[in-house]
mmCIF file of C-alpha atoms (C1' of nucleotides) in Angstrom:
data_model
loop_
_atom_site.group_PDB
_atom_site.id
_atom_site.type_symbol
_atom_site.label_atom_id
_atom_site.label_comp_id
_atom_site.label_asym_id
_atom_site.label_seq_id
_atom_site.Cartn_x
_atom_site.Cartn_y
_atom_site.Cartn_z
ATOM 1 C CA MET A 141 121.138 95.871 77.366
ATOM 2 C CA ASN A 142 124.663 94.014 77.639
ATOM 3 C CA GLN A 143 125.153 91.069 79.486
ATOM 4 C CA PRO A 144 126.359 92.890 82.598
ATOM 5 C CA GLN A 145 123.666 94.220 83.997
ATOM 6 C CA GLN A 146 121.982 90.931 84.724
ATOM 7 C CA LEU A 147 124.108 91.471 87.430
ATOM 8 C CA ILE A 148 122.414 94.314 88.122
ATOM 9 C CA HIS A 149 118.571 92.455 87.871
ATOM 10 C CA THR A 150 119.453 89.354 89.781
ATOM 11 C CA TRP A 151 120.425 91.769 92.063
ATOM 12 C CA VAL A 152 117.334 93.985 93.020
ATOM 13 C CA ASN A 153 115.370 89.729 92.549
ATOM 14 C CA PHE A 154 117.910 89.273 95.599
ATOM 15 C CA SER A 155 116.738 92.371 97.463
ATOM 16 C CA LYS A 156 112.798 92.249 97.083
ATOM 17 C CA PHE A 157 113.336 88.417 98.604
ATOM 18 C CA HIS A 158 115.277 89.979 101.933
ATOM 19 C CA LYS A 159 112.682 93.035 102.198
ATOM 20 C CA ARG A 160 109.825 90.859 101.782
ATOM 21 C CA ILE A 161 111.212 88.765 104.407
ATOM 22 C CA THR A 162 112.698 91.707 105.976
ATOM 23 C CA HIS A 163 108.362 92.617 106.125
ATOM 24 C CA SER A 164 106.966 89.691 107.804
ATOM 25 C CA LEU A 165 109.615 89.193 110.290
ATOM 26 C CA ASP A 166 109.408 93.284 111.767
ATOM 27 C CA TYR A 167 105.517 93.082 111.221
ATOM 28 C CA PHE A 168 105.001 90.129 113.559
ATOM 29 C CA LEU A 169 107.345 91.420 116.070
ATOM 30 C CA GLN A 170 105.468 94.879 115.842
ATOM 31 C CA GLN A 171 101.993 92.858 116.534
ATOM 32 C CA LYS A 172 103.098 91.060 119.790
ATOM 33 C CA TYR A 173 105.497 92.894 121.163
ATOM 34 C CA HIS A 174 105.711 96.294 119.911
ATOM 35 C CA LEU A 175 109.710 95.650 119.109
ATOM 36 C CA GLY A 176 111.369 96.651 115.956
ATOM 37 C CA LEU A 177 113.636 94.137 114.247
ATOM 38 C CA SER A 178 116.423 95.602 115.280
ATOM 39 C CA GLU A 179 115.942 95.639 119.148
ATOM 40 C CA PHE A 180 114.778 92.295 118.715
ATOM 41 C CA TYR A 181 118.757 91.306 117.962
ATOM 42 C CA PHE A 182 119.817 93.128 119.991
ATOM 43 C CA MET A 183 118.333 90.747 122.779
ATOM 44 C CA MET A 184 119.612 87.783 120.942
ATOM 45 C CA PHE A 185 122.963 88.999 121.001
ATOM 46 C CA LEU A 186 122.940 89.952 124.774
ATOM 47 C CA ASN A 187 120.920 86.736 125.385
ATOM 48 C CA GLU A 188 124.190 84.276 124.229
ATOM 49 C CA ASN A 189 125.911 85.801 126.670
ATOM 50 C CA SER A 190 126.576 84.142 129.014
ATOM 51 C CA GLU A 191 126.747 86.974 131.320
ATOM 52 C CA LYS A 192 123.929 88.869 129.864
ATOM 53 C CA GLN A 193 124.942 92.229 129.106
ATOM 54 C CA LEU A 194 127.629 93.944 127.132
ATOM 55 C CA ARG A 195 129.318 96.786 126.403
ATOM 56 C CA LEU A 196 127.259 99.350 123.436
ATOM 57 C CA SER A 197 130.804 98.978 121.639
ATOM 58 C CA GLN A 198 130.497 95.754 121.682
ATOM 59 C CA LEU A 199 127.249 95.153 120.294
ATOM 60 C CA GLN A 200 127.674 97.675 117.189
ATOM 61 C CA ASN A 201 129.806 95.487 115.250
ATOM 62 C CA MET A 202 127.973 92.978 115.909
ATOM 63 C CA ILE A 203 124.529 94.387 114.772
ATOM 64 C CA GLY A 204 125.484 96.671 112.471
ATOM 65 C CA LEU A 205 124.335 100.255 113.238
ATOM 66 C CA SER A 206 126.015 103.422 114.560
ATOM 67 C CA GLN A 207 127.217 104.321 117.964
ATOM 68 C CA SER A 208 123.910 106.905 117.911
ATOM 69 C CA ALA A 209 121.105 104.768 116.941
ATOM 70 C CA LEU A 210 122.626 101.801 119.317
ATOM 71 C CA SER A 211 122.133 104.487 122.152
ATOM 72 C CA ARG A 212 118.747 104.829 120.843
ATOM 73 C CA LEU A 213 117.802 101.633 121.497
ATOM 74 C CA VAL A 214 118.902 100.913 123.603
ATOM 75 C CA SER A 215 116.491 103.915 125.567
ATOM 76 C CA ARG A 216 113.840 103.229 123.749
ATOM 77 C CA LEU A 217 114.756 99.316 125.298
ATOM 78 C CA GLU A 218 114.658 101.214 129.026
ATOM 79 C CA GLN A 219 110.480 102.041 127.646
ATOM 80 C CA HIS A 220 109.137 99.209 127.073
ATOM 81 C CA HIS A 221 106.869 97.650 128.630
ATOM 82 C CA LEU A 222 108.746 94.282 129.242
ATOM 83 C CA LYS A 223 111.681 96.155 130.548
ATOM 84 C CA PRO A 224 113.797 93.180 128.985
ATOM 85 C CA VAL A 225 117.205 95.860 129.549
ATOM 86 C CA GLU A 226 118.757 98.520 131.870
ATOM 87 C CA ARG A 227 121.532 100.450 131.272
ATOM 88 C CA ALA A 228 124.568 99.858 134.335
ATOM 89 C CA SER A 229 127.644 101.266 134.517
ATOM 90 C CA TYR A 230 130.326 99.844 136.663
ATOM 91 C CA ALA A 231 133.633 101.601 138.227
ATOM 92 C CA GLU A 232 136.223 99.248 136.323
ATOM 93 C CA ASP A 233 135.857 102.065 133.671
ATOM 94 C CA LYS A 234 133.145 104.846 133.887
ATOM 95 C CA ARG A 235 132.481 105.452 130.311
ATOM 96 C CA SER A 236 131.355 102.511 129.445
ATOM 97 C CA VAL A 237 128.076 101.445 129.599
ATOM 98 C CA TYR A 238 126.478 98.576 129.918
ATOM 99 C CA ALA A 239 122.970 96.758 128.105
ATOM 100 C CA VAL A 240 122.160 93.787 130.360
ATOM 101 C CA LEU A 241 119.174 92.015 129.524
ATOM 102 C CA THR A 242 116.865 91.058 132.556
ATOM 103 C CA PRO A 243 115.267 88.668 133.742
ATOM 104 C CA SER A 244 112.269 89.363 132.075
ATOM 105 C CA GLY A 245 114.052 89.772 128.834
ATOM 106 C CA GLN A 246 115.730 87.019 129.254
ATOM 107 C CA LYS A 247 113.068 84.799 129.780
ATOM 108 C CA HIS A 248 111.193 87.231 126.738
ATOM 109 C CA ILE A 249 113.565 86.485 124.759
ATOM 110 C CA ASN A 250 113.459 82.377 124.266
ATOM 111 C CA GLU A 251 110.212 82.502 123.660
ATOM 112 C CA ILE A 252 110.556 85.318 120.731
ATOM 113 C CA MET A 253 112.952 83.785 119.222
ATOM 114 C CA ASN A 254 111.049 80.541 118.720
ATOM 115 C CA GLU A 255 108.253 82.558 117.769
ATOM 116 C CA VAL A 256 110.522 84.306 115.067
ATOM 117 C CA ASN A 257 111.814 80.964 114.314
ATOM 118 C CA ASN A 258 108.380 80.305 113.126
ATOM 119 C CA VAL A 259 107.486 82.380 110.957
ATOM 120 C CA LEU A 260 110.943 82.069 109.711
ATOM 121 C CA GLN A 261 110.242 78.495 108.059
ATOM 122 C CA GLN A 262 106.006 79.653 107.071
ATOM 123 C CA SER A 263 108.098 82.228 105.084
ATOM 124 C CA LEU A 264 110.197 80.798 103.697
ATOM 125 C CA SER A 265 110.128 77.624 101.745
ATOM 126 C CA GLU A 266 112.748 74.924 101.598
ATOM 127 C CA LYS A 267 114.721 75.887 98.444
ATOM 128 C CA ASP A 268 114.653 79.486 100.237
ATOM 129 C CA ILE A 269 116.089 77.822 103.472
ATOM 130 C CA SER A 270 118.891 75.493 101.601
ATOM 131 C CA ASN A 271 119.841 78.582 99.502
ATOM 132 C CA LEU A 272 119.774 80.679 103.080
ATOM 133 C CA LYS A 273 122.096 78.281 104.332
ATOM 134 C CA LEU A 274 125.387 78.547 101.302
ATOM 135 C CA PHE A 275 125.153 82.523 102.463
ATOM 136 C CA ALA A 276 125.899 81.144 106.737
ATOM 137 C CA GLU A 277 129.763 80.758 106.051
ATOM 138 C CA MET B 276 119.985 75.359 122.047
ATOM 139 C CA ASN B 277 117.171 74.300 120.193
ATOM 140 C CA GLN B 278 117.627 73.053 116.347
ATOM 141 C CA PRO B 279 114.889 75.975 114.820
ATOM 142 C CA GLN B 280 117.143 78.829 116.269
ATOM 143 C CA GLN B 281 119.492 77.968 113.969
ATOM 144 C CA LEU B 282 117.357 79.874 110.857
ATOM 145 C CA ILE B 283 117.680 82.642 112.741
ATOM 146 C CA HIS B 284 120.939 82.831 112.734
ATOM 147 C CA THR B 285 120.623 82.056 109.411
ATOM 148 C CA TRP B 286 118.365 84.991 108.642
ATOM 149 C CA VAL B 287 121.136 87.225 110.624
ATOM 150 C CA ASN B 288 123.993 86.050 108.592
ATOM 151 C CA PHE B 289 122.521 86.708 105.452
ATOM 152 C CA SER B 290 120.883 89.879 106.729
ATOM 153 C CA LYS B 291 124.602 90.855 107.026
ATOM 154 C CA PHE B 292 125.859 90.153 103.604
ATOM 155 C CA HIS B 293 122.843 92.052 102.441
ATOM 156 C CA LYS B 294 123.709 94.745 104.554
ATOM 157 C CA ARG B 295 127.334 95.353 102.920
ATOM 158 C CA ILE B 296 126.049 95.226 99.950
ATOM 159 C CA THR B 297 123.574 97.575 99.843
ATOM 160 C CA HIS B 298 126.434 99.876 101.932
ATOM 161 C CA SER B 299 128.710 99.522 99.277
ATOM 162 C CA LEU B 300 126.033 100.558 95.990
ATOM 163 C CA ASP B 301 125.023 103.388 98.092
ATOM 164 C CA TYR B 302 127.505 105.090 99.500
ATOM 165 C CA PHE B 303 129.065 104.906 95.456
ATOM 166 C CA LEU B 304 126.126 106.307 94.521
ATOM 167 C CA GLN B 305 126.250 109.373 97.047
ATOM 168 C CA GLN B 306 129.726 109.785 96.958
ATOM 169 C CA LYS B 307 129.091 109.981 92.647
ATOM 170 C CA TYR B 308 126.018 111.097 92.332
ATOM 171 C CA HIS B 309 124.206 112.075 94.912
ATOM 172 C CA LEU B 310 121.030 109.429 94.603
ATOM 173 C CA GLY B 311 120.279 106.920 96.716
ATOM 174 C CA LEU B 312 119.864 103.567 96.230
ATOM 175 C CA SER B 313 115.729 103.470 96.018
ATOM 176 C CA GLU B 314 116.370 106.350 93.878
ATOM 177 C CA PHE B 315 118.501 104.549 91.526
ATOM 178 C CA TYR B 316 116.640 101.977 91.114
ATOM 179 C CA PHE B 317 113.712 104.458 90.342
ATOM 180 C CA MET B 318 115.682 105.160 87.317
ATOM 181 C CA MET B 319 116.135 101.840 86.412
ATOM 182 C CA PHE B 320 112.525 101.233 85.967
ATOM 183 C CA LEU B 321 111.745 104.170 84.448
ATOM 184 C CA ASN B 322 114.460 103.245 81.920
ATOM 185 C CA GLU B 323 113.694 99.752 81.349
ATOM 186 C CA ASN B 324 110.095 100.895 79.818
ATOM 187 C CA SER B 325 110.859 101.944 76.530
ATOM 188 C CA GLU B 326 108.485 105.231 77.222
ATOM 189 C CA LYS B 327 110.941 106.144 80.171
ATOM 190 C CA GLN B 328 107.589 107.143 82.119
ATOM 191 C CA LEU B 329 105.140 104.874 84.031
ATOM 192 C CA ARG B 330 102.221 105.922 87.231
ATOM 193 C CA LEU B 331 103.809 107.070 90.177
ATOM 194 C CA SER B 332 101.503 103.833 91.523
ATOM 195 C CA GLN B 333 103.149 101.163 89.011
ATOM 196 C CA LEU B 334 106.814 101.903 90.122
ATOM 197 C CA GLN B 335 104.932 101.184 93.948
ATOM 198 C CA ASN B 336 104.675 97.822 92.755
ATOM 199 C CA MET B 337 108.398 97.557 90.938
ATOM 200 C CA ILE B 338 110.382 99.494 93.906
ATOM 201 C CA GLY B 339 108.505 97.838 96.807
ATOM 202 C CA LEU B 340 108.144 101.614 98.638
ATOM 203 C CA SER B 341 104.903 103.446 99.946
ATOM 204 C CA GLN B 342 103.258 105.461 98.180
ATOM 205 C CA SER B 343 103.902 108.679 99.766
ATOM 206 C CA ALA B 344 107.813 107.723 99.621
ATOM 207 C CA LEU B 345 107.157 107.770 96.034
ATOM 208 C CA SER B 346 106.065 110.381 95.905
ATOM 209 C CA ARG B 347 108.610 112.582 97.615
ATOM 210 C CA LEU B 348 111.737 110.628 96.089
ATOM 211 C CA VAL B 349 109.861 112.109 92.438
ATOM 212 C CA SER B 350 110.396 115.353 94.039
ATOM 213 C CA ARG B 351 113.575 115.025 94.417
ATOM 214 C CA LEU B 352 114.804 113.904 91.654
ATOM 215 C CA GLU B 353 113.550 116.714 90.138
ATOM 216 C CA GLN B 354 115.259 118.661 92.219
ATOM 217 C CA HIS B 355 118.802 116.750 91.767
ATOM 218 C CA HIS B 356 121.513 118.956 89.928
ATOM 219 C CA LEU B 357 121.054 116.192 87.591
ATOM 220 C CA LYS B 358 117.350 116.367 85.844
ATOM 221 C CA PRO B 359 116.721 113.209 85.499
ATOM 222 C CA VAL B 360 113.079 113.121 86.256
ATOM 223 C CA GLU B 361 109.894 114.971 85.831
ATOM 224 C CA ARG B 362 106.267 114.743 86.873
ATOM 225 C CA ALA B 363 103.903 115.090 84.178
ATOM 226 C CA SER B 364 100.391 114.702 83.790
ATOM 227 C CA TYR B 365 97.664 114.142 80.994
ATOM 228 C CA ALA B 366 93.743 114.748 80.638
ATOM 229 C CA GLU B 367 93.170 111.494 80.265
ATOM 230 C CA ASP B 368 92.916 110.731 83.470
ATOM 231 C CA LYS B 369 93.488 113.845 85.688
ATOM 232 C CA ARG B 370 95.109 111.528 88.888
ATOM 233 C CA SER B 371 97.310 110.130 87.247
ATOM 234 C CA VAL B 372 100.911 110.964 87.975
ATOM 235 C CA TYR B 373 104.153 110.730 85.172
ATOM 236 C CA ALA B 374 107.573 110.189 86.138
ATOM 237 C CA VAL B 375 109.437 110.417 83.418
ATOM 238 C CA LEU B 376 113.397 109.718 82.887
ATOM 239 C CA THR B 377 114.197 112.864 80.870
ATOM 240 C CA PRO B 378 116.814 112.759 77.664
ATOM 241 C CA SER B 379 119.656 113.669 80.617
ATOM 242 C CA GLY B 380 117.929 110.938 83.405
ATOM 243 C CA GLN B 381 118.172 108.586 80.528
ATOM 244 C CA LYS B 382 121.974 108.819 79.708
ATOM 245 C CA HIS B 383 122.986 108.726 82.743
ATOM 246 C CA ILE B 384 121.149 106.188 83.996
ATOM 247 C CA ASN B 385 123.332 104.150 81.586
ATOM 248 C CA GLU B 386 126.296 104.917 82.670
ATOM 249 C CA ILE B 387 125.616 104.167 86.423
ATOM 250 C CA MET B 388 124.004 101.154 85.910
ATOM 251 C CA ASN B 389 127.316 99.861 84.118
ATOM 252 C CA GLU B 390 129.489 101.323 86.863
ATOM 253 C CA VAL B 391 127.276 100.123 89.797
ATOM 254 C CA ASN B 392 127.535 96.922 87.807
ATOM 255 C CA ASN B 393 131.360 96.628 88.770
ATOM 256 C CA VAL B 394 130.544 97.622 92.099
ATOM 257 C CA LEU B 395 128.363 94.895 92.242
ATOM 258 C CA GLN B 396 131.433 92.739 90.752
ATOM 259 C CA GLN B 397 134.225 93.931 93.191
ATOM 260 C CA SER B 398 131.803 93.376 96.404
ATOM 261 C CA LEU B 399 131.299 89.868 95.240
ATOM 262 C CA SER B 400 132.891 86.355 95.278
ATOM 263 C CA GLU B 401 132.247 84.490 92.215
ATOM 264 C CA LYS B 402 130.206 82.195 94.675
ATOM 265 C CA ASP B 403 128.651 84.532 96.605
ATOM 266 C CA ILE B 404 127.195 86.192 92.462
ATOM 267 C CA SER B 405 126.605 81.590 92.214
ATOM 268 C CA ASN B 406 124.286 82.156 95.686
ATOM 269 C CA LEU B 407 122.673 85.325 94.614
ATOM 270 C CA LYS B 408 121.262 83.876 91.193
ATOM 271 C CA LEU B 409 119.762 80.904 92.832
ATOM 272 C CA PHE B 410 117.472 83.421 94.125
ATOM 273 C CA ALA B 411 116.698 85.451 91.147
ATOM 274 C CA GLU B 412 113.908 82.936 89.626
ATOM 275 C "C1'" DC C 119 151.769 116.812 137.142
ATOM 276 C "C1'" DT C 120 149.766 118.328 132.979
ATOM 277 C "C1'" DA C 121 148.744 118.575 129.297
ATOM 278 C "C1'" DA C 122 147.522 116.017 124.911
ATOM 279 C "C1'" DC C 123 145.661 112.308 122.791
ATOM 280 C "C1'" DA C 124 142.272 108.454 122.308
ATOM 281 C "C1'" DT C 125 137.799 106.771 124.095
ATOM 282 C "C1'" DA C 126 132.878 105.350 124.829
ATOM 283 C "C1'" DA C 127 128.652 107.333 124.939
ATOM 284 C "C1'" DA C 128 125.027 111.342 124.355
ATOM 285 C "C1'" DT C 129 123.363 114.327 121.964
ATOM 286 C "C1'" DG C 130 121.213 117.944 117.985
ATOM 287 C "C1'" DC C 131 120.259 117.832 112.881
ATOM 288 C "C1'" DA C 132 118.824 116.223 108.685
ATOM 289 C "C1'" DT C 133 117.100 112.370 105.846
ATOM 290 C "C1'" DG C 134 113.801 108.784 103.951
ATOM 291 C "C1'" DC C 135 110.394 105.989 105.970
ATOM 292 C "C1'" DG C 136 105.501 104.824 106.418
ATOM 293 C "C1'" DC C 137 101.078 105.638 108.640
ATOM 294 C "C1'" DA C 138 96.491 108.601 108.461
ATOM 295 C "C1'" DT C 139 94.902 112.031 105.800
ATOM 296 C "C1'" DG C 140 92.864 114.954 102.575
ATOM 297 C "C1'" DC C 141 92.007 117.642 98.431
ATOM 298 C "C1'" DA C 142 91.116 116.539 93.186
ATOM 299 C "C1'" DT C 143 88.954 113.386 89.984
ATOM 300 C "C1'" DT C 144 86.888 109.332 88.397
ATOM 301 C "C1'" DA C 145 83.953 106.114 88.788
ATOM 302 C "C1'" DT C 146 79.060 103.626 90.169
ATOM 303 C "C1'" DT C 147 74.895 103.817 92.357
ATOM 304 C "C1'" DT C 148 70.232 105.194 92.599
ATOM 305 C "C1'" DA D 89 72.312 114.421 87.351
ATOM 306 C "C1'" DA D 90 73.091 113.923 92.268
ATOM 307 C "C1'" DA D 91 74.663 111.341 95.703
ATOM 308 C "C1'" DT D 92 78.080 108.211 97.298
ATOM 309 C "C1'" DA D 93 82.377 105.693 96.808
ATOM 310 C "C1'" DA D 94 87.099 104.762 94.968
ATOM 311 C "C1'" DT D 95 91.518 106.353 93.217
ATOM 312 C "C1'" DG D 96 95.373 108.962 92.558
ATOM 313 C "C1'" DC D 97 98.389 111.527 94.255
ATOM 314 C "C1'" DA D 98 100.476 115.360 98.035
ATOM 315 C "C1'" DT D 99 100.905 116.810 103.237
ATOM 316 C "C1'" DG D 100 101.669 116.504 107.774
ATOM 317 C "C1'" DC D 101 103.372 113.731 111.544
ATOM 318 C "C1'" DG D 102 105.897 110.800 114.529
ATOM 319 C "C1'" DC D 103 110.035 107.315 113.969
ATOM 320 C "C1'" DA D 104 114.870 105.199 113.399
ATOM 321 C "C1'" DT D 105 118.784 105.943 111.361
ATOM 322 C "C1'" DG D 106 123.360 108.444 110.567
ATOM 323 C "C1'" DC D 107 126.788 112.185 110.546
ATOM 324 C "C1'" DA D 108 129.185 115.859 113.711
ATOM 325 C "C1'" DT D 109 129.366 117.463 117.390
ATOM 326 C "C1'" DT D 110 129.968 117.360 122.826
ATOM 327 C "C1'" DT D 111 130.827 115.708 127.283
ATOM 328 C "C1'" DA D 112 132.853 112.545 130.639
ATOM 329 C "C1'" DT D 113 136.637 109.311 131.412
ATOM 330 C "C1'" DG D 114 141.282 107.375 130.803
ATOM 331 C "C1'" DT D 115 145.770 106.459 128.557
ATOM 332 C "C1'" DT D 116 149.989 108.378 127.873
ATOM 333 C "C1'" DA D 117 154.440 111.546 126.860
ATOM 334 C "C1'" DG D 118 157.020 114.963 128.543
#
DNA sequence: CTAACATAAATGCATGCGCATGCATTATTT
DNA sequence: AAATAATGCATGCGCATGCATTTATGTTAG
C-alpha cells in the first residue's frame, strides 16, 4: 500500500461525511415538506433573486443539474401542493422560460431555510462547521 | 438575511466542491474502464480484504448503498468485460452470498487505484488536500 | 429576405437508486 | 418436531438524473 493511495481513502471518508449530512437534509425535507434537496436549492436560488424569477438556463449553472433534470424539477414544483413555483414566459424572447417563486413559495422557503439550518447545526459538530468553512471560498 | 442561513450557503459551496471532484472521478472511470464510482469503491473494499471476498451484507455498510443497489452492483460487475467480480456461496450459511474479487479484478483494481489517485491529485489543489484530511478522522 | 446556424426548453430513452416485497434459509420458541 | 421469527438476498416498481434528439424561436451571413 503505497503513499499515493492514502489520498483515495481520505477522499472516501470525505465522501461518507458528505453523504451522511446530505441524507439528513434530504430526509428532513422529504418528511416535512415532500421536497428533495435539489428542489430546495432551486427555491433558495430563486428566492435570492430580487425579482424572484430566473430563466431555467441561468439556474442550470447555479444548481449543477442537467438541462433536462431542471426542466422536470420545475414541473414537479409546479405540481407540488404548496404551489411554490410557476413557469412564465415573455414576449422579449419566447424561447426562454422563467421559473417564478410564488408568494406561497417565498413564504415557505424562508421558513424551510431556517429549519434546514437547524438540521445542519444538529448534524454537524463545531469542528465540522469550521472545517466546512475552509471550502467556502 | 440573518446569520444562521450563512451555514446553508457554506454547505452549498461544500457540496459543489464534492460534486466537482466526484464528476472528475466518475468521468475518468467511465471513459477508461466503464466503471462507476460505486463499482470502483466496491472493488477497493473487496481488495482490502485479505481473502478478496466479502458478504454482500458486510459491503453494504462499508459502501453506504442500499441492499438492493448492492445486489445489482454485483450483477453489473459480473457482466463487466473485465470479469472482476463473481458471486459465491458456501454451505455454512446458504443465505449468504459472497462477492469475490477475481484475479483479473485484483490485477486491475491496483492499476485503477493508482490512476484514480492521479486524477485526484490533478483535481485538487494543495490546499484542498490539506482541507480534505481534516475530515479523515 | 432567405438559408443556415444558434439558443432554450421539452421529451424519449437508459441507468442507478431506494422502498417494498417475496423466497429461501437459519434461528428461536413452544 | 412444528411453528414462528429473523436474516440475506433478488426483484418489481417508481423516481431523479443524464444524454441525445426534437421543437420552437432568434440571430446572422449572403
